[in-house]
Amino acid sequence: EAGVAQSPRYKIIEKRQSVAFWCNPISGHATLYWYQQILGQGPKLLIQFQNNGVVDDSQLPKDRFSAERLKGVDSTLKIQPAKLEDSAVYLCASTFGLGTEAFFGQGTRLTVV
Amino acid sequence: GESVGLHLPTLSVQEGDNSIINCAYSNSASDYFIWYKQESGKGPQFIIDIRSNMDKRQGQRVTVLLNKTVKHLSLQIAATQPGDSAVYFCADAGGGKLIFGQGTELSVKP
């Protein structure tokens, strides 16, 4: 069974530029999460989808971050414009349903200079 | 709001010894917890989970204990090996959410 796929693995951009991350969850997984993990900290939830609907985006900085999951499968997370403090690893996870084990991708390491 | 916290940011053990990593949570309604292992450059990897109708669950070399009275859970790793070196997170996975603590970095000395 293929795992959660994320791309790119690494990205370096200048502040005020825009960037997008892509996630392909495990086939059949209805719930998809995006997390931000700053070095030395635990993952912080940005947004949670159930199929193509948003369940929780309370911690998403909506002035600069956006995410979509149009067909209930793949998802993209965008930052525009990026700030230095956005430097982090962005993790995508998926689960078959609520209250079940979540599987994580390798993450995208973003460096904003 | 809900929070999950680990007691110690770092833990160093001798190879072959047992490791115990502790975690406290704040939401008394939480009913499902997961322990994750994260190696450098990788995403978190599922280790073991436990639901609130249990107080103990065992896996291969790992045991999770849940004390709902004091809102505390622990991860015990038996005969710790160098490959166990990683950051360990407990996560509150109840109610469809997945909230992580700060993590404990486990170092195994040969």
mmCIF file of C-alpha atoms in Angstrom:
data_model
loop_
_atom_site.group_PDB
_atom_site.id
_atom_site.type_symbol
_atom_site.label_atom_id
_atom_site.label_comp_id
_atom_site.label_asym_id
_atom_site.label_seq_id
_atom_site.Cartn_x
_atom_site.Cartn_y
_atom_site.Cartn_z
ATOM 1 C CA GLU A 1 0.000 0.000 0.000
ATOM 2 C CA ALA A 2 1.427 3.387 -0.982
ATOM 3 C CA GLY A 3 1.865 5.909 1.811
ATOM 4 C CA VAL A 4 1.075 9.606 1.968
ATOM 5 C CA ALA A 5 2.993 11.408 -0.781
ATOM 6 C CA GLN A 6 4.171 14.988 -0.448
ATOM 7 C CA SER A 7 6.072 17.258 -2.778
ATOM 8 C CA PRO A 8 8.397 18.979 -2.963
ATOM 9 C CA ARG A 9 10.676 17.629 -0.209
ATOM 10 C CA TYR A 10 12.563 20.893 0.115
ATOM 11 C CA LYS A 11 11.871 24.479 -0.884
ATOM 12 C CA ILE A 12 13.827 27.684 -0.385
ATOM 13 C CA ILE A 13 12.142 30.994 -1.173
ATOM 14 C CA GLU A 14 12.618 34.634 -0.381
ATOM 15 C CA LYS A 15 10.255 36.428 1.969
ATOM 16 C CA ARG A 16 7.181 37.865 0.292
ATOM 17 C CA GLN A 17 7.260 35.164 -2.386
ATOM 18 C CA SER A 18 4.549 32.535 -2.694
ATOM 19 C CA VAL A 19 4.870 28.765 -2.397
ATOM 20 C CA ALA A 20 2.590 25.740 -2.740
ATOM 21 C CA PHE A 21 2.802 22.258 -1.301
ATOM 22 C CA TRP A 22 1.031 19.170 -2.587
ATOM 23 C CA CYS A 23 -0.253 16.101 -0.755
ATOM 24 C CA ASN A 24 -1.690 12.845 -2.051
ATOM 25 C CA PRO A 25 -3.208 10.869 0.839
ATOM 26 C CA ILE A 26 -3.569 7.117 1.091
ATOM 27 C CA SER A 27 -6.292 5.846 -1.234
ATOM 28 C CA GLY A 28 -9.673 5.780 0.460
ATOM 29 C CA HIS A 29 -8.686 8.027 3.350
ATOM 30 C CA ALA A 30 -11.418 10.582 3.909
ATOM 31 C CA THR A 31 -9.676 12.748 6.510
ATOM 32 C CA LEU A 32 -6.655 14.856 5.590
ATOM 33 C CA TYR A 33 -4.597 17.076 7.888
ATOM 34 C CA TRP A 34 -1.940 19.731 7.251
ATOM 35 C CA TYR A 35 0.502 20.440 10.080
ATOM 36 C CA GLN A 36 3.271 22.984 10.565
ATOM 37 C CA GLN A 37 6.270 21.734 12.547
ATOM 38 C CA ILE A 38 8.787 24.340 13.621
ATOM 39 C CA LEU A 39 12.200 22.979 14.560
ATOM 40 C CA GLY A 40 12.181 21.510 18.060
ATOM 41 C CA GLN A 41 8.407 21.638 18.456
ATOM 42 C CA GLY A 42 5.499 19.278 18.008
ATOM 43 C CA PRO A 43 3.344 19.422 14.866
ATOM 44 C CA LYS A 44 0.723 22.161 14.995
ATOM 45 C CA LEU A 45 -2.540 21.564 13.150
ATOM 46 C CA LEU A 46 -3.236 24.096 10.397
ATOM 47 C CA ILE A 47 -6.295 22.604 8.729
ATOM 48 C CA GLN A 48 -8.332 19.401 8.709
ATOM 49 C CA PHE A 49 -10.485 18.188 5.809
ATOM 50 C CA GLN A 50 -13.178 15.551 5.816
ATOM 51 C CA ASN A 51 -13.527 14.594 2.148
ATOM 52 C CA ASN A 52 -13.550 18.016 0.445
ATOM 53 C CA GLY A 53 -15.019 19.937 3.374
ATOM 54 C CA VAL A 54 -13.096 21.846 6.047
ATOM 55 C CA VAL A 55 -13.551 20.459 9.568
ATOM 56 C CA ASP A 56 -11.151 22.743 11.418
ATOM 57 C CA ASP A 57 -9.089 25.681 10.170
ATOM 58 C CA SER A 58 -9.049 27.664 13.397
ATOM 59 C CA GLN A 59 -5.238 27.822 13.507
ATOM 60 C CA LEU A 60 -4.689 28.586 9.833
ATOM 61 C CA PRO A 61 -3.355 32.155 9.312
ATOM 62 C CA LYS A 62 -5.941 32.937 6.691
ATOM 63 C CA ASP A 63 -4.408 36.264 5.690
ATOM 64 C CA ARG A 64 -1.546 34.366 4.044
ATOM 65 C CA PHE A 65 -2.290 30.637 4.115
ATOM 66 C CA SER A 66 -4.891 28.814 2.045
ATOM 67 C CA ALA A 67 -5.647 25.163 1.425
ATOM 68 C CA GLU A 68 -7.999 23.220 -0.760
ATOM 69 C CA ARG A 69 -9.051 19.655 -1.410
ATOM 70 C CA LEU A 70 -11.341 20.100 -4.373
ATOM 71 C CA LYS A 71 -12.146 16.490 -5.273
ATOM 72 C CA GLY A 72 -11.754 15.046 -1.798
ATOM 73 C CA VAL A 73 -8.431 13.395 -2.672
ATOM 74 C CA ASP A 74 -5.294 15.490 -3.301
ATOM 75 C CA SER A 75 -4.735 18.686 -1.385
ATOM 76 C CA THR A 76 -2.616 21.789 -1.813
ATOM 77 C CA LEU A 77 -1.440 24.236 0.837
ATOM 78 C CA LYS A 78 -0.356 27.704 -0.284
ATOM 79 C CA ILE A 79 1.462 30.526 1.459
ATOM 80 C CA GLN A 80 1.335 34.008 -0.044
ATOM 81 C CA PRO A 81 3.267 36.078 0.858
ATOM 82 C CA ALA A 82 5.753 34.060 2.904
ATOM 83 C CA LYS A 83 7.379 35.402 6.049
ATOM 84 C CA LEU A 84 10.617 34.369 7.717
ATOM 85 C CA GLU A 85 8.669 32.731 10.562
ATOM 86 C CA ASP A 86 6.984 30.377 8.088
ATOM 87 C CA SER A 87 10.236 28.413 7.893
ATOM 88 C CA ALA A 88 9.201 24.945 9.070
ATOM 89 C CA VAL A 89 8.377 21.431 7.943
ATOM 90 C CA TYR A 90 4.865 21.107 6.544
ATOM 91 C CA LEU A 91 3.407 17.675 7.169
ATOM 92 C CA CYS A 92 0.395 16.066 5.570
ATOM 93 C CA ALA A 93 -1.440 13.184 7.224
ATOM 94 C CA SER A 94 -4.491 11.116 6.358
ATOM 95 C CA THR A 95 -6.828 8.738 8.129
ATOM 96 C CA PHE A 96 -9.539 6.384 6.948
ATOM 97 C CA GLY A 97 -11.989 8.035 9.299
ATOM 98 C CA LEU A 98 -12.246 10.121 12.430
ATOM 99 C CA GLY A 99 -10.740 8.468 15.483
ATOM 100 C CA THR A 100 -8.455 6.125 13.573
ATOM 101 C CA GLU A 101 -4.704 5.947 13.089
ATOM 102 C CA ALA A 102 -3.189 8.793 11.065
ATOM 103 C CA PHE A 103 -0.418 8.184 8.540
ATOM 104 C CA PHE A 104 2.073 10.930 7.754
ATOM 105 C CA GLY A 105 4.031 11.900 4.691
ATOM 106 C CA GLN A 106 7.742 12.768 4.774
ATOM 107 C CA GLY A 107 6.970 16.480 4.904
ATOM 108 C CA THR A 108 8.153 19.513 2.953
ATOM 109 C CA ARG A 109 10.943 21.523 4.540
ATOM 110 C CA LEU A 110 10.423 25.209 3.769
ATOM 111 C CA THR A 111 13.143 27.767 4.302
ATOM 112 C CA VAL A 112 12.235 31.432 3.901
ATOM 113 C CA VAL A 113 15.231 33.746 3.518
ATOM 114 C CA GLY B 1 -8.151 24.895 25.127
ATOM 115 C CA GLU B 2 -7.000 21.328 24.836
ATOM 116 C CA SER B 3 -3.347 20.620 25.388
ATOM 117 C CA VAL B 4 -1.024 17.677 25.533
ATOM 118 C CA GLY B 5 2.315 17.964 27.243
ATOM 119 C CA LEU B 6 5.327 15.788 27.775
ATOM 120 C CA HIS B 7 7.158 15.866 31.077
ATOM 121 C CA LEU B 8 10.755 15.844 29.861
ATOM 122 C CA PRO B 9 12.112 17.250 26.584
ATOM 123 C CA THR B 10 15.087 14.848 26.552
ATOM 124 C CA LEU B 11 15.771 11.366 27.877
ATOM 125 C CA SER B 12 19.056 9.505 27.704
ATOM 126 C CA VAL B 13 19.209 5.771 28.405
ATOM 127 C CA GLN B 14 21.752 2.992 28.110
ATOM 128 C CA GLU B 15 21.251 0.428 25.380
ATOM 129 C CA GLY B 16 19.363 -2.537 26.794
ATOM 130 C CA ASP B 17 17.661 -0.558 29.550
ATOM 131 C CA ASN B 18 13.949 0.191 29.627
ATOM 132 C CA SER B 19 12.720 3.676 28.680
ATOM 133 C CA ILE B 20 9.679 5.444 30.053
ATOM 134 C CA ILE B 21 8.286 8.548 28.367
ATOM 135 C CA ASN B 22 5.486 10.399 30.101
ATOM 136 C CA CYS B 23 2.679 12.609 28.839
ATOM 137 C CA ALA B 24 -0.092 14.608 30.477
ATOM 138 C CA TYR B 25 -3.291 15.812 28.866
ATOM 139 C CA SER B 26 -5.832 18.388 29.881
ATOM 140 C CA ASN B 27 -9.122 17.300 28.306
ATOM 141 C CA SER B 28 -10.878 14.834 30.586
ATOM 142 C CA ALA B 29 -13.214 13.910 27.710
ATOM 143 C CA SER B 30 -10.343 12.684 25.532
ATOM 144 C CA ASP B 31 -10.914 9.049 24.659
ATOM 145 C CA TYR B 32 -8.197 8.067 22.205
ATOM 146 C CA PHE B 33 -4.433 8.564 22.313
ATOM 147 C CA ILE B 34 -1.621 7.715 19.922
ATOM 148 C CA TRP B 35 2.137 7.569 20.425
ATOM 149 C CA TYR B 36 4.272 8.561 17.442
ATOM 150 C CA LYS B 37 7.989 8.204 16.756
ATOM 151 C CA GLN B 38 9.711 10.772 14.572
ATOM 152 C CA GLU B 39 13.191 10.202 13.219
ATOM 153 C CA SER B 40 15.230 13.040 11.798
ATOM 154 C CA GLY B 41 13.982 14.128 8.375
ATOM 155 C CA LYS B 42 10.905 11.927 8.470
ATOM 156 C CA GLY B 43 7.247 12.291 9.295
ATOM 157 C CA PRO B 44 5.819 10.895 12.556
ATOM 158 C CA GLN B 45 5.326 7.142 12.539
ATOM 159 C CA PHE B 46 2.569 5.346 14.469
ATOM 160 C CA ILE B 47 3.828 3.229 17.383
ATOM 161 C CA ILE B 48 0.827 2.275 19.458
ATOM 162 C CA ASP B 49 -2.570 3.619 20.428
ATOM 163 C CA ILE B 50 -4.944 3.258 23.341
ATOM 164 C CA ARG B 51 -8.607 4.049 23.898
ATOM 165 C CA SER B 52 -10.077 5.243 27.168
ATOM 166 C CA ASN B 53 -11.835 1.939 27.867
ATOM 167 C CA MET B 54 -8.395 0.410 28.464
ATOM 168 C CA ASP B 55 -5.635 1.259 30.937
ATOM 169 C CA LYS B 56 -2.874 -0.768 29.321
ATOM 170 C CA ARG B 57 -1.987 -1.940 25.840
ATOM 171 C CA GLN B 58 1.069 -3.877 24.716
ATOM 172 C CA GLY B 59 2.843 -4.088 21.412
ATOM 173 C CA GLN B 60 6.188 -5.443 20.357
ATOM 174 C CA ARG B 61 8.623 -4.107 23.014
ATOM 175 C CA VAL B 62 6.264 -1.201 23.750
ATOM 176 C CA THR B 63 3.564 -0.723 26.358
ATOM 177 C CA VAL B 64 1.256 2.236 26.815
ATOM 178 C CA LEU B 65 -0.360 2.940 30.170
ATOM 179 C CA LEU B 66 -3.314 5.275 30.592
ATOM 180 C CA ASN B 67 -4.333 6.761 33.918
ATOM 181 C CA LYS B 68 -7.564 8.665 33.361
ATOM 182 C CA THR B 69 -7.798 9.746 36.993
ATOM 183 C CA VAL B 70 -4.720 11.949 36.736
ATOM 184 C CA LYS B 71 -4.916 12.410 32.941
ATOM 185 C CA HIS B 72 -1.555 10.846 32.323
ATOM 186 C CA LEU B 73 -0.189 8.313 29.887
ATOM 187 C CA SER B 74 3.209 6.748 29.451
ATOM 188 C CA LEU B 75 5.115 4.864 26.798
ATOM 189 C CA GLN B 76 7.441 2.131 27.960
ATOM 190 C CA ILE B 77 10.069 0.735 25.616
ATOM 191 C CA ALA B 78 11.677 -2.516 26.713
ATOM 192 C CA ALA B 79 15.331 -3.295 26.000
ATOM 193 C CA THR B 80 15.931 0.041 24.292
ATOM 194 C CA GLN B 81 18.016 -0.190 21.112
ATOM 195 C CA PRO B 82 20.019 2.439 19.175
ATOM 196 C CA GLY B 83 17.306 2.369 16.506
ATOM 197 C CA ASP B 84 14.851 3.676 19.098
ATOM 198 C CA SER B 85 16.660 7.030 19.148
ATOM 199 C CA ALA B 86 14.109 9.563 17.949
ATOM 200 C CA VAL B 87 11.602 12.142 19.157
ATOM 201 C CA TYR B 88 8.463 10.635 20.667
ATOM 202 C CA PHE B 89 5.118 12.417 20.680
ATOM 203 C CA CYS B 90 1.887 11.619 22.412
ATOM 204 C CA ALA B 91 -1.189 12.848 20.577
ATOM 205 C CA ASP B 92 -4.773 13.338 21.671
ATOM 206 C CA ALA B 93 -6.704 11.736 18.812
ATOM 207 C CA GLY B 94 -10.178 11.881 20.316
ATOM 208 C CA GLY B 95 -13.155 13.547 18.684
ATOM 209 C CA GLY B 96 -11.646 13.393 15.219
ATOM 210 C CA LYS B 97 -8.810 15.724 16.144
ATOM 211 C CA LEU B 98 -5.088 14.971 16.359
ATOM 212 C CA ILE B 99 -3.331 17.283 18.804
ATOM 213 C CA PHE B 100 0.363 16.766 19.498
ATOM 214 C CA GLY B 101 2.483 17.466 22.544
ATOM 215 C CA GLN B 102 5.973 18.957 22.328
ATOM 216 C CA GLY B 103 7.869 15.699 22.172
ATOM 217 C CA THR B 104 10.614 13.917 24.116
ATOM 218 C CA GLU B 105 13.923 13.266 22.418
ATOM 219 C CA LEU B 106 15.206 9.809 23.329
ATOM 220 C CA SER B 107 18.937 9.197 23.030
ATOM 221 C CA VAL B 108 20.294 5.674 23.396
ATOM 222 C CA LYS B 109 23.891 5.318 24.543
ATOM 223 C CA PRO B 110 25.731 2.228 23.303
#
